[in-house]
PDB file of C-alpha atoms and ligand atoms in Angstrom:
ATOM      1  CA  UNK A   1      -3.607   5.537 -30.517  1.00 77.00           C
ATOM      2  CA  UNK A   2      -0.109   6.144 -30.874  1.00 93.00           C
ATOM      3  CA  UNK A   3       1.467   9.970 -30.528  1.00 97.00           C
ATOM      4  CA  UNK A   4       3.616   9.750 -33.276  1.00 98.00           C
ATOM      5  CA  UNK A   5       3.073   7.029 -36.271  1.00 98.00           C
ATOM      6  CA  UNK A   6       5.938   6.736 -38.760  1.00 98.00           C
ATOM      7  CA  UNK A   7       5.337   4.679 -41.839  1.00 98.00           C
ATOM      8  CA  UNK A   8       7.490   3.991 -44.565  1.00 98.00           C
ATOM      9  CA  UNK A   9       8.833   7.082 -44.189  1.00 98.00           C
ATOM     10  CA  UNK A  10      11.728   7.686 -46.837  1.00 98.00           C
ATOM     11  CA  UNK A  11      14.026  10.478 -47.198  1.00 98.00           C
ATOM     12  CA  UNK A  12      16.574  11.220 -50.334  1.00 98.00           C
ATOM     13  CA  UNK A  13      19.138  14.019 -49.901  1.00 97.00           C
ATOM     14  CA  UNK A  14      21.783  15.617 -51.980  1.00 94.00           C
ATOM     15  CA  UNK A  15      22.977  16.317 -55.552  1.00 91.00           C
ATOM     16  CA  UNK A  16      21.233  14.349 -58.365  1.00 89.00           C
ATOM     17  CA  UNK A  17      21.166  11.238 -58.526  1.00 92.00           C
ATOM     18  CA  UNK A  18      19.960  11.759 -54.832  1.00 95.00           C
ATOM     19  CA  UNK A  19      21.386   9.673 -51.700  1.00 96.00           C
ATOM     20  CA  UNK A  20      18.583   7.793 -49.932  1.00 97.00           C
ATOM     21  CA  UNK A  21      19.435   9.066 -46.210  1.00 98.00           C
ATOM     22  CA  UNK A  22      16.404   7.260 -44.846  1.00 98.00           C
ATOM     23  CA  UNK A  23      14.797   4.120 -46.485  1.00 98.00           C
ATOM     24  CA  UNK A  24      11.228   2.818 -45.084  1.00 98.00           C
ATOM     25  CA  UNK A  25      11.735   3.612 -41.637  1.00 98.00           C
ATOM     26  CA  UNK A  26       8.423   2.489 -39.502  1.00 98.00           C
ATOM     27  CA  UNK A  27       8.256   3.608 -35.678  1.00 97.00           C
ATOM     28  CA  UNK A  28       5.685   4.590 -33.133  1.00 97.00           C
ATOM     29  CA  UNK A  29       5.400   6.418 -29.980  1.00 98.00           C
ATOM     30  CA  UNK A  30       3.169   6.608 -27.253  1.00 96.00           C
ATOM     31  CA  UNK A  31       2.742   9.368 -24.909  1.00 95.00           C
ATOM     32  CA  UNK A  32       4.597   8.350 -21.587  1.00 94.00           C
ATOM     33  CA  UNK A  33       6.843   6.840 -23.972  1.00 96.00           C
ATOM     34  CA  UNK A  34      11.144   7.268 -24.386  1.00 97.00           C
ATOM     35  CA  UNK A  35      11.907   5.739 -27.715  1.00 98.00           C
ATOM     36  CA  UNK A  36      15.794   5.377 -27.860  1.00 97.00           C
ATOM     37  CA  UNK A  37      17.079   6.382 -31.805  1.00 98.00           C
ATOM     38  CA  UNK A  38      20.666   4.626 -32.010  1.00 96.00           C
ATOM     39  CA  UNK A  39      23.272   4.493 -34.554  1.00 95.00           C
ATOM     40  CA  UNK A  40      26.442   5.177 -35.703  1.00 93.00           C
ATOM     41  CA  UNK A  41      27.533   8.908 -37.280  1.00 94.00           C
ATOM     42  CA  UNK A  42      25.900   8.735 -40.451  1.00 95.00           C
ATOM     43  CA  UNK A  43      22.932   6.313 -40.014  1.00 96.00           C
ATOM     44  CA  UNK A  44      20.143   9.112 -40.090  1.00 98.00           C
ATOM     45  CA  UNK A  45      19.710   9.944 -36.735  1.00 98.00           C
ATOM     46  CA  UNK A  46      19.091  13.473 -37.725  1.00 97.00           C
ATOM     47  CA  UNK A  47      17.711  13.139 -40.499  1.00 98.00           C
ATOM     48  CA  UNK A  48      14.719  11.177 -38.870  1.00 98.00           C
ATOM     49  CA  UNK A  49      14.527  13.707 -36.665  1.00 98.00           C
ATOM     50  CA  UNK A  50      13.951  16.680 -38.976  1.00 97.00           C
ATOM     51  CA  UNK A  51      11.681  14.445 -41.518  1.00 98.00           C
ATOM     52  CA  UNK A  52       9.302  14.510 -38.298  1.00 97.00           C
ATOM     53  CA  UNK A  53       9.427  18.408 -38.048  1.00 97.00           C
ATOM     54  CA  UNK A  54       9.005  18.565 -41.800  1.00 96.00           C
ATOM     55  CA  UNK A  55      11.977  19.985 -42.330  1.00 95.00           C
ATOM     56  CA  UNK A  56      13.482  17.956 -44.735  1.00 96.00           C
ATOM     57  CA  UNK A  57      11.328  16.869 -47.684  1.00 96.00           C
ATOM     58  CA  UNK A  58       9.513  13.125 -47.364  1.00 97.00           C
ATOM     59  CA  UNK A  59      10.094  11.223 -50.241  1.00 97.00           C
ATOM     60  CA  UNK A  60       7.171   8.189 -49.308  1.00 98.00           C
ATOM     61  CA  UNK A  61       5.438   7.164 -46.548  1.00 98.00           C
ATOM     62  CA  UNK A  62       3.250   8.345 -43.921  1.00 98.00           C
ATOM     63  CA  UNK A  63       3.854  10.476 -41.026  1.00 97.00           C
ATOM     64  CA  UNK A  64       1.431  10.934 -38.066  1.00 97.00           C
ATOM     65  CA  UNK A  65       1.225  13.173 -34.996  1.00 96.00           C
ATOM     66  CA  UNK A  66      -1.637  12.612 -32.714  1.00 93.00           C
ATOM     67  CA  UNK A  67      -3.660  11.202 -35.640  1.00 93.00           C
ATOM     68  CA  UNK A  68      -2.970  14.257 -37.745  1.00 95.00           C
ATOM     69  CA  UNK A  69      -1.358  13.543 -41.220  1.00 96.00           C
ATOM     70  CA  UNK A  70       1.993  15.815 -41.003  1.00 96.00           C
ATOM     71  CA  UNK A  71       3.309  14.996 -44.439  1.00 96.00           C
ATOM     72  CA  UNK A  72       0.302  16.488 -45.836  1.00 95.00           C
ATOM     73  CA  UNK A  73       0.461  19.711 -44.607  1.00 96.00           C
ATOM     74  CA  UNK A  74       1.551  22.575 -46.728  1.00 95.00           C
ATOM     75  CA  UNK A  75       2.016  26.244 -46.712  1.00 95.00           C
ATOM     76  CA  UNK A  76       0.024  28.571 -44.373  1.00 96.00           C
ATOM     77  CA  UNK A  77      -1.198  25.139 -42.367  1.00 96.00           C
ATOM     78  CA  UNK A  78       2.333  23.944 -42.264  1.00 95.00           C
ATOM     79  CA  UNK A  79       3.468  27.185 -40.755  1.00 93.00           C
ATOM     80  CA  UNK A  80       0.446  27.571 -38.135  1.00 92.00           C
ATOM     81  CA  UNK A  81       1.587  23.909 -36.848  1.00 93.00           C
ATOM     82  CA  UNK A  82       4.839  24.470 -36.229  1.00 91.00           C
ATOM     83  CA  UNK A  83       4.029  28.186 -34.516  1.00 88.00           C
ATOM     84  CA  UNK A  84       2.329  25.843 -32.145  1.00 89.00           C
ATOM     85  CA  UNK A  85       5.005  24.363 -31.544  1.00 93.00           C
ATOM     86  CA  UNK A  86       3.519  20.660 -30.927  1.00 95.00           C
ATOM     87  CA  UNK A  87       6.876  19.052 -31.599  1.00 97.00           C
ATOM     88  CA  UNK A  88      10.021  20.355 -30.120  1.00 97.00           C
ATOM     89  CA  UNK A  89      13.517  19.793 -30.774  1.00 97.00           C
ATOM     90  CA  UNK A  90      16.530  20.213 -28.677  1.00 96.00           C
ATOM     91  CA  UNK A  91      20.242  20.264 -30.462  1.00 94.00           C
ATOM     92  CA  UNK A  92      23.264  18.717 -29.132  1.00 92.00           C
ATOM     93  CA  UNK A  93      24.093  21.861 -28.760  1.00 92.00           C
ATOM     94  CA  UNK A  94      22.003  24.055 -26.918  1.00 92.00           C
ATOM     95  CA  UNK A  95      23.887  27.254 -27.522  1.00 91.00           C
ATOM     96  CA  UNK A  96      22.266  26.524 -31.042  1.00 91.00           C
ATOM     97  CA  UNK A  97      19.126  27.523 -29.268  1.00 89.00           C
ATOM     98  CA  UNK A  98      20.034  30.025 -26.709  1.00 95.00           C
ATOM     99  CA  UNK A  99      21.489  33.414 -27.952  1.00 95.00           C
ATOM    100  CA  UNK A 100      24.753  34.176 -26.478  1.00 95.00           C
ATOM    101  CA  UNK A 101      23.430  37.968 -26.201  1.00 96.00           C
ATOM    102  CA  UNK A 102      20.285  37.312 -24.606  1.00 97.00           C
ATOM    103  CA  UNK A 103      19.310  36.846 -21.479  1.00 98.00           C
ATOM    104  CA  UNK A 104      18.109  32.905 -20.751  1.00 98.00           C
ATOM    105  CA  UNK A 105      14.668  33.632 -19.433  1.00 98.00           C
ATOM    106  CA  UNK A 106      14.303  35.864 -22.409  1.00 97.00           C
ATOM    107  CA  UNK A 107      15.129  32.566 -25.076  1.00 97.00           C
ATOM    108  CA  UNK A 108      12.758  30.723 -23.131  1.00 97.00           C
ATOM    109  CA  UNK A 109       9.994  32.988 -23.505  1.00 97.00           C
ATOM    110  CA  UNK A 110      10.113  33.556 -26.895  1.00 95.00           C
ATOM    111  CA  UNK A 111       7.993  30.824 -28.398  1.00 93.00           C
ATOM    112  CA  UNK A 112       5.324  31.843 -25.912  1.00 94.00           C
ATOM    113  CA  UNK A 113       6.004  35.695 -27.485  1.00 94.00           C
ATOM    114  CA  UNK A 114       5.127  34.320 -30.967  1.00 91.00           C
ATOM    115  CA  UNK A 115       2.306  32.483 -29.814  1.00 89.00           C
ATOM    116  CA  UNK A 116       1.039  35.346 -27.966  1.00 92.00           C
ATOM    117  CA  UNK A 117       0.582  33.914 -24.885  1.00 94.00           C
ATOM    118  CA  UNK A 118      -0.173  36.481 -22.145  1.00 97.00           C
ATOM    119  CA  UNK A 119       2.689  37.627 -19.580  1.00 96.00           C
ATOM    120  CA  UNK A 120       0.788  36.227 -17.012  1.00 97.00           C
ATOM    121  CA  UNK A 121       0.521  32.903 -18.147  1.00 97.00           C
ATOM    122  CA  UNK A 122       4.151  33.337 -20.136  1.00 97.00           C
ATOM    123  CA  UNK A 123       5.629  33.786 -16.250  1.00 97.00           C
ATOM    124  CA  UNK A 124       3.723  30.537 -15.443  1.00 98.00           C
ATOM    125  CA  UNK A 125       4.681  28.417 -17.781  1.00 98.00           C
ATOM    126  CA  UNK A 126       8.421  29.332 -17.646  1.00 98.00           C
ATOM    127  CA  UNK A 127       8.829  29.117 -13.893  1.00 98.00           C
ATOM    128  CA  UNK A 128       7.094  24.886 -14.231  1.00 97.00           C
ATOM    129  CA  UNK A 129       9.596  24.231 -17.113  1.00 98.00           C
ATOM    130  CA  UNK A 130      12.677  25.976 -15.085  1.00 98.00           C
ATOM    131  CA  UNK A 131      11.108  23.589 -12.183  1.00 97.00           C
ATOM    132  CA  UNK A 132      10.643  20.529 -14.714  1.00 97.00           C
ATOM    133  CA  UNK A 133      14.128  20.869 -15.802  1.00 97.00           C
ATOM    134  CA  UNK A 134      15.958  21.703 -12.403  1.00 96.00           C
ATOM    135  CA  UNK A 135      16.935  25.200 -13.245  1.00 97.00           C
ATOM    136  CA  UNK A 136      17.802  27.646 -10.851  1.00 97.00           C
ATOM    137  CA  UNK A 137      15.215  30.790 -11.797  1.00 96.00           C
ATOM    138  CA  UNK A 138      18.417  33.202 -10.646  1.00 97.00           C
ATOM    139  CA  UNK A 139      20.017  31.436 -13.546  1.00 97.00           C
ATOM    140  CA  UNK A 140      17.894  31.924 -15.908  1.00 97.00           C
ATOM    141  CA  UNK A 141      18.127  35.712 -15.194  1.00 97.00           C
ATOM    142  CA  UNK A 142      21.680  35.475 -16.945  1.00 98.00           C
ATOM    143  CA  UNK A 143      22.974  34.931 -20.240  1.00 98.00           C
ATOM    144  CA  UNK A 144      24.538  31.695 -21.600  1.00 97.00           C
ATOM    145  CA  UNK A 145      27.651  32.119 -21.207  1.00 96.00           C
ATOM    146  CA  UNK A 146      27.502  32.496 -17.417  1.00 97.00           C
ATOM    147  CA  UNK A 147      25.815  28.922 -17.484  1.00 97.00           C
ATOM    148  CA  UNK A 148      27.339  25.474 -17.375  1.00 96.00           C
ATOM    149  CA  UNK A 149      26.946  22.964 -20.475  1.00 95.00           C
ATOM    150  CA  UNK A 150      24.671  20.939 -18.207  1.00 96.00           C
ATOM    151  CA  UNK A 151      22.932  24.157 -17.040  1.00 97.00           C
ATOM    152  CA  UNK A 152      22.939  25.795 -20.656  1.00 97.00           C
ATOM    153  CA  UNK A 153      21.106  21.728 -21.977  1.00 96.00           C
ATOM    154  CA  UNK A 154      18.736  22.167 -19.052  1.00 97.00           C
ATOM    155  CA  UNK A 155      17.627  25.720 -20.304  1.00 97.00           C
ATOM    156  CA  UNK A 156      17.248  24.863 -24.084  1.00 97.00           C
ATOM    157  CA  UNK A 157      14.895  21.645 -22.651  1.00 98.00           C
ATOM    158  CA  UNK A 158      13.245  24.589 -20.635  1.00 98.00           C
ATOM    159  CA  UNK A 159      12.688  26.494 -23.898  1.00 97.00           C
ATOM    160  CA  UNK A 160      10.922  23.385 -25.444  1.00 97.00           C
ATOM    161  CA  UNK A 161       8.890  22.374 -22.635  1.00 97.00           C
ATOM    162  CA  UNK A 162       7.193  26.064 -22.144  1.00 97.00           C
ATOM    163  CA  UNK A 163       5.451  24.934 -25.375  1.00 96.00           C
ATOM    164  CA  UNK A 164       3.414  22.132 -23.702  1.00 96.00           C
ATOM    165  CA  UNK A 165       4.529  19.931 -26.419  1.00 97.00           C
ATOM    166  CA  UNK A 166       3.109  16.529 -27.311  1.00 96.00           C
ATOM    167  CA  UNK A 167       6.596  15.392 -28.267  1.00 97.00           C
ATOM    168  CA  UNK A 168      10.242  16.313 -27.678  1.00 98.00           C
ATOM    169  CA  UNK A 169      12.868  15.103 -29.887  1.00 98.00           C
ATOM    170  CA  UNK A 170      15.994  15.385 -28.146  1.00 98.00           C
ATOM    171  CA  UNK A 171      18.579  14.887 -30.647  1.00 97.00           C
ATOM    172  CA  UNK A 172      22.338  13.701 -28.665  1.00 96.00           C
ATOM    173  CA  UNK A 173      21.339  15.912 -25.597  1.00 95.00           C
ATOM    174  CA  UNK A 174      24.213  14.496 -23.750  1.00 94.00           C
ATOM    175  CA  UNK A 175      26.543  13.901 -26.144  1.00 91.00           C
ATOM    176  CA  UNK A 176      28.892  17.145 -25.298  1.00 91.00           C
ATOM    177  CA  UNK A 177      28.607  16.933 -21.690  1.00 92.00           C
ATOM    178  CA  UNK A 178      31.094  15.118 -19.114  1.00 91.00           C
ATOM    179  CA  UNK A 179      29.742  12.222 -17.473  1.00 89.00           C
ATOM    180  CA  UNK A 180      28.439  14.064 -14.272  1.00 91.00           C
ATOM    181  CA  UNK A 181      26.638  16.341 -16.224  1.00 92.00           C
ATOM    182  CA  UNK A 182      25.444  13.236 -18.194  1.00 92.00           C
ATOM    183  CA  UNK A 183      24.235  11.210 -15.754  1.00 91.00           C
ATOM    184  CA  UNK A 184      22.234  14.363 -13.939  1.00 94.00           C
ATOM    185  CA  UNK A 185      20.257  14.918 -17.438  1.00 95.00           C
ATOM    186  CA  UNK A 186      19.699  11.335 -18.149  1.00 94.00           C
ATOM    187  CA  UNK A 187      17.753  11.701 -14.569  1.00 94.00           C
ATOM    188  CA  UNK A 188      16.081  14.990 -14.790  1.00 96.00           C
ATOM    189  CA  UNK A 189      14.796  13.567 -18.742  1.00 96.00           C
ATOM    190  CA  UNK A 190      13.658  10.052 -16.419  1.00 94.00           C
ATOM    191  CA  UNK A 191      11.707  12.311 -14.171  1.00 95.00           C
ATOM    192  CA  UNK A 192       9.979  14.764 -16.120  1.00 95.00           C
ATOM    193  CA  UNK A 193       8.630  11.356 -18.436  1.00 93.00           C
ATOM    194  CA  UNK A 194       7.185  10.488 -15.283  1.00 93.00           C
ATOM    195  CA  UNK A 195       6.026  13.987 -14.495  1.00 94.00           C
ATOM    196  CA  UNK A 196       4.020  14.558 -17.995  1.00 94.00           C
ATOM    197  CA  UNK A 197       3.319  10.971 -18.576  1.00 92.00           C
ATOM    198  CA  UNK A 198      -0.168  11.539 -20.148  1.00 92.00           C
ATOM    199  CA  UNK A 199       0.600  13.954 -22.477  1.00 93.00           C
ATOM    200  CA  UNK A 200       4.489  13.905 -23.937  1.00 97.00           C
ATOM    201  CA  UNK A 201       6.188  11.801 -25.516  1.00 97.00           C
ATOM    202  CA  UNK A 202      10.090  11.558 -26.213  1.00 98.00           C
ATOM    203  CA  UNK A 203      12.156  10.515 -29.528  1.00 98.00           C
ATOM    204  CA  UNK A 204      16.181  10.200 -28.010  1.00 98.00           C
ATOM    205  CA  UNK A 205      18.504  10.032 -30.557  1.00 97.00           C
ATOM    206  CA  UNK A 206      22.340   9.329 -29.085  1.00 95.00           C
ATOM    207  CA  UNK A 207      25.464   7.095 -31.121  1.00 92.00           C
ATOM    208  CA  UNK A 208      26.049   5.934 -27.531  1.00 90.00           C
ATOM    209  CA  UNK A 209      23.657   3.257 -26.559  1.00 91.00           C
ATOM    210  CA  UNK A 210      25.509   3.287 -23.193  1.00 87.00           C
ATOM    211  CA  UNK A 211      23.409   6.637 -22.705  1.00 85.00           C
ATOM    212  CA  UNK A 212      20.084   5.797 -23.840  1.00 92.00           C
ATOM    213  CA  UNK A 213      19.705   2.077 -22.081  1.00 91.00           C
ATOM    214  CA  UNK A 214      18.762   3.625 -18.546  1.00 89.00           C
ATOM    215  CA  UNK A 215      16.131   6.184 -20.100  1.00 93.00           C
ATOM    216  CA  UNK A 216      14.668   4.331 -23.134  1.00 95.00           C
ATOM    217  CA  UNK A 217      11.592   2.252 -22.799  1.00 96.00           C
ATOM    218  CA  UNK A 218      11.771   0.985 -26.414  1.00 97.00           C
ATOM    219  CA  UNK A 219      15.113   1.010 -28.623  1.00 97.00           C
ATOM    220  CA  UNK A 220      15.324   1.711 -32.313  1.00 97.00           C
ATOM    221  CA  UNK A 221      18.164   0.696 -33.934  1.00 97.00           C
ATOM    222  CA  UNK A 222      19.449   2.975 -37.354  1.00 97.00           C
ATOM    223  CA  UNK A 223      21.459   1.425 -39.420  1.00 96.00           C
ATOM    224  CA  UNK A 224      22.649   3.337 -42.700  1.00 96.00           C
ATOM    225  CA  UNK A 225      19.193   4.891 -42.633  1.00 98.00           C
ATOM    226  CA  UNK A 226      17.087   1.524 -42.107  1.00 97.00           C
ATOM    227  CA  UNK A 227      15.887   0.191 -38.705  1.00 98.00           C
ATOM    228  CA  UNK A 228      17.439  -3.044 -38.267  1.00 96.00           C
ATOM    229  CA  UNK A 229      15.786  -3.645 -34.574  1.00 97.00           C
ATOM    230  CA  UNK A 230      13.266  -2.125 -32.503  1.00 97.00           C
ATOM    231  CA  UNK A 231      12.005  -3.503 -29.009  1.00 97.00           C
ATOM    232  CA  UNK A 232      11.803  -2.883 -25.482  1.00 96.00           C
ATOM    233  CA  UNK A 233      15.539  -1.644 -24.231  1.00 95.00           C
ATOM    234  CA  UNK A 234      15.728  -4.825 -21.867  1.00 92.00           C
ATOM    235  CA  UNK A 235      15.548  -7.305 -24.374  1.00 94.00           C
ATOM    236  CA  UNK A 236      16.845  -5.828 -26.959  1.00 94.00           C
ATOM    237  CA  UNK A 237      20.042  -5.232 -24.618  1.00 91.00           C
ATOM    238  CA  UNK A 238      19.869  -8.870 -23.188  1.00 90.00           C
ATOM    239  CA  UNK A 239      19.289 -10.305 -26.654  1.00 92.00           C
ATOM    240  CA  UNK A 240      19.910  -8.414 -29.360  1.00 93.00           C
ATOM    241  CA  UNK A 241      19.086  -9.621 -33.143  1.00 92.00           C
ATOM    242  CA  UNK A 242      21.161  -8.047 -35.454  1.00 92.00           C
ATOM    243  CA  UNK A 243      25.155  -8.044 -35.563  1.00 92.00           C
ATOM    244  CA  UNK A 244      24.690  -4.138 -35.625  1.00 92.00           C
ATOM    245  CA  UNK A 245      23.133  -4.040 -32.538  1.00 92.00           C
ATOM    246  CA  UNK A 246      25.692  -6.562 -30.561  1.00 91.00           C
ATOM    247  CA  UNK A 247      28.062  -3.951 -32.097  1.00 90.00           C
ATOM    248  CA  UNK A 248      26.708  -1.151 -30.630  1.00 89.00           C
ATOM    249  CA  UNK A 249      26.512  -3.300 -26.935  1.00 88.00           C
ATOM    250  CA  UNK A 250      29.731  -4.745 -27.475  1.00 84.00           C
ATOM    251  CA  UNK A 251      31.361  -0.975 -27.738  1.00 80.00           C
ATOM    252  CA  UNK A 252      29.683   0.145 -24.534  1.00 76.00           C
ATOM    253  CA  UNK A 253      32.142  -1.139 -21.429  1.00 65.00           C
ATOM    254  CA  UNK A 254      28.934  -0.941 -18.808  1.00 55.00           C
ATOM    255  CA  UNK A 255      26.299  -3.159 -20.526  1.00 54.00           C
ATOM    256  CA  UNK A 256      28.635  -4.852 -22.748  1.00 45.00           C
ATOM    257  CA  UNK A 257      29.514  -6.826 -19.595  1.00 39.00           C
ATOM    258  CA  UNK A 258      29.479 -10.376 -20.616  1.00 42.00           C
ATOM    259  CA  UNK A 259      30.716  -8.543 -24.445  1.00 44.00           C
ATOM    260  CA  UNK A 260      33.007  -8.814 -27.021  1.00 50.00           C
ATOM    261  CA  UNK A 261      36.873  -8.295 -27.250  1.00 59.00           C
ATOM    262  CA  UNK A 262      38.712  -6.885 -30.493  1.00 63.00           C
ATOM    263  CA  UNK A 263      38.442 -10.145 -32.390  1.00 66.00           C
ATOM    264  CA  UNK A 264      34.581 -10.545 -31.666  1.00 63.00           C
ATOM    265  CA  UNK A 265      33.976  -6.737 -32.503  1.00 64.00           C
ATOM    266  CA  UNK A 266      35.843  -7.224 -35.835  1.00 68.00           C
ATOM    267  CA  UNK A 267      33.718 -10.512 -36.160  1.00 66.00           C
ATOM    268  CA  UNK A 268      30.393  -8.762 -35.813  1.00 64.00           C
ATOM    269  CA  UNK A 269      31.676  -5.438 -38.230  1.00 69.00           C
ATOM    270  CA  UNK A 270      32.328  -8.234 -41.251  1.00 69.00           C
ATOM    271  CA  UNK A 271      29.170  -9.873 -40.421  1.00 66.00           C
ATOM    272  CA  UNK A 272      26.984  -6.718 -40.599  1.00 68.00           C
ATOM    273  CA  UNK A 273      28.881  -5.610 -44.050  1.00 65.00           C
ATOM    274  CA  UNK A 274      28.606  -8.863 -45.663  1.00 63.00           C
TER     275      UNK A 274
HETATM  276  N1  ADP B 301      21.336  18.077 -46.497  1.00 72.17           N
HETATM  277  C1  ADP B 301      21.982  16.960 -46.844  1.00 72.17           C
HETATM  278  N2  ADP B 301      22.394  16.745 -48.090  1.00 72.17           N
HETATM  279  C2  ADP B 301      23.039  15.622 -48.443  1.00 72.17           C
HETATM  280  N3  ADP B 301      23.300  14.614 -47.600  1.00 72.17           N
HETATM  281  C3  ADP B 301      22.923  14.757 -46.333  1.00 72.17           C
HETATM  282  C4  ADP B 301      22.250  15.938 -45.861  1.00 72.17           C
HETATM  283  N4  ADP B 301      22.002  15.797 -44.545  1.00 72.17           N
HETATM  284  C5  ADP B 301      22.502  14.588 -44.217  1.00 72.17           C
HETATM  285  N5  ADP B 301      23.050  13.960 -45.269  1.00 72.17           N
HETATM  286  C6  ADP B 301      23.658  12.639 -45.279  1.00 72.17           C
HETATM  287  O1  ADP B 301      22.733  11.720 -44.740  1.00 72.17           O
HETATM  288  C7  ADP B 301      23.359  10.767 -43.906  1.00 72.17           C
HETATM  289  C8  ADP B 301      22.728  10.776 -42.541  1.00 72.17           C
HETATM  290  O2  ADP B 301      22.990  12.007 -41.898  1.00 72.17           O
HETATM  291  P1  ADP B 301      22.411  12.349 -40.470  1.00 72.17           P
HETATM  292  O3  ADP B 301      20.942  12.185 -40.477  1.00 72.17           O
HETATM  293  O4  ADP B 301      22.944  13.676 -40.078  1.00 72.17           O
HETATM  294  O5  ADP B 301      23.067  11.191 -39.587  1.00 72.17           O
HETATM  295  P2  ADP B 301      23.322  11.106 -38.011  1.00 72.17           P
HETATM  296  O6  ADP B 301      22.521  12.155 -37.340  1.00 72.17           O
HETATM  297  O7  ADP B 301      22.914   9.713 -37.660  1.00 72.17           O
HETATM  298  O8  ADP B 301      24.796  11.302 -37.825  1.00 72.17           O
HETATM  299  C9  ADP B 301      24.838  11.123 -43.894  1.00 72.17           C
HETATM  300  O9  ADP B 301      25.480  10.290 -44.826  1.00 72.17           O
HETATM  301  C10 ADP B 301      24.857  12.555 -44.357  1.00 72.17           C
HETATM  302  O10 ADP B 301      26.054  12.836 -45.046  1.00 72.17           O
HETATM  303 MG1   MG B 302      23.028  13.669 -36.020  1.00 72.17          MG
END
């Protein structure tokens, strides 16, 4: 069975008459699984992302977490499934997460807090996900500021992992970082797939499919809020289908090896509008 089962799923935002941000987008998950979300600015990367929290309404189509309808749920049920916290998101961000006046450890622990988890167990579960995410425990004894971006992403993944979640959407968790810092996440998110294999799954969303390639197992392709390809990351890096995606290869220098100069790149961009 998968973890997460999207069906369908359409989302329109705005004024009246609405914009349809997301049209009949279809995707699954598996736990173990890294399911790459690419696309340009725009395409409904986020948007995805928060239809799966149920935070923005769901126009049509189905929407699945470990077999449980999500779309369905409503009021008091809604609200007991997110306190327990089953699906996790992490911002670009992660000062969006962490309080600049509060001490790290402290923003970790507060999910557990709400949840009422004991202090025993609390102390637990925050020293595994400072362990899970490479986090030095001394750190976490300061506040935000005194942190690195890299340091300050690893603590917000901290903060979602304490929650045991079945799946983490980590929404351009790299995206503000320098390429060290890059590289060091895109290997601490490798091993701690590997660490929780039977139980998590992980929804990456990233414009840069440079960034995702090396962590995905499957990439989805977003294109103006439909998914235009959707395979394992080898092939559909080796041989992508749509213009869109040879696009997105052809703009990455590393993988877009044997790729396309200006003229080709202006090629593909009139072939996908046409
Ligand atoms: N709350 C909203 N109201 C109206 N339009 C929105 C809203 N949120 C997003 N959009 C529009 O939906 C499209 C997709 O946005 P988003 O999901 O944030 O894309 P991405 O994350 O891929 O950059 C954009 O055109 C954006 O302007
Ligand atoms: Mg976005």
């Amino acid at each position: 069975m998968s973890l997460l089962d999207i069906d369908g799923v359409s989302v329109d935002l705005g004024r009246a008459p609405l914009t349809r941000v997301l049209d009949e987008v279809s995707l699954r998950l598996r736990a173990g699984e890294v399911v790459g979300v690419v696309g340009e600015s725009g395409s409904g990367k986020t948007t995805l992302a928060r239809s799966i929290l149920r935070s923005v309404p769901v126009a049509a189509g189905s929407l699945r977490i470990d077999g449980r309808d999500v779309r369905g749920l409503r009021g008091g049920t809604l609200r007991a499934w997110r306190r327990e916290g089953a699906v996790q998101y992490v911002f670009q961000d992660p000062l969006r997460s962490l309080d600049p006046g509060v001490r790290v450890v402290d923003s970790i622990a507060e999910g557990l807090r709400i949840a009422r988890v004991p202090s025993e167990e609390r102390t637990r579960r925050i020293a595994a996900a400072l362990r899970d995410v490479g986090l030095d425990p001394e750190l976490a004894g300061r506040l935000p500021g005194h942190l690195s971006g890299g340091q300050r992403q690893r603590a917000a993944i901290a903060r979602a992992l304490v929650m045991q979640p079945r799946l983490l959407l980590l929404d351009e968790p790299v995206s503000a970082l320098d390429a060290a810092s890059r590289d060091r996440i895109i290997r601490t998110l490798i091993a701690l797939r590997d660490a929780h294999r039977e139980r998590l799954g992980m929804l990456v969303i990233s414009h840069d499919i440079g960034s995702l390639a090396a962590l995905s197992d499957r990439l989805v392709v977003l294109y103006r809020g439909r998914i235009v390809e959707d395979g394992p990351t080898r092939q559909v890096v080796a041989r992508p289908r749509h213009p869109y995606t040879r696009l997105l290869i052809a703009s990455v220098p590393v993988i877009g090896v044997a790729g396309a100069d200006r003229t080709e790149r202006a090629a593909l961009r009139a072939a996908i509008d046409a």
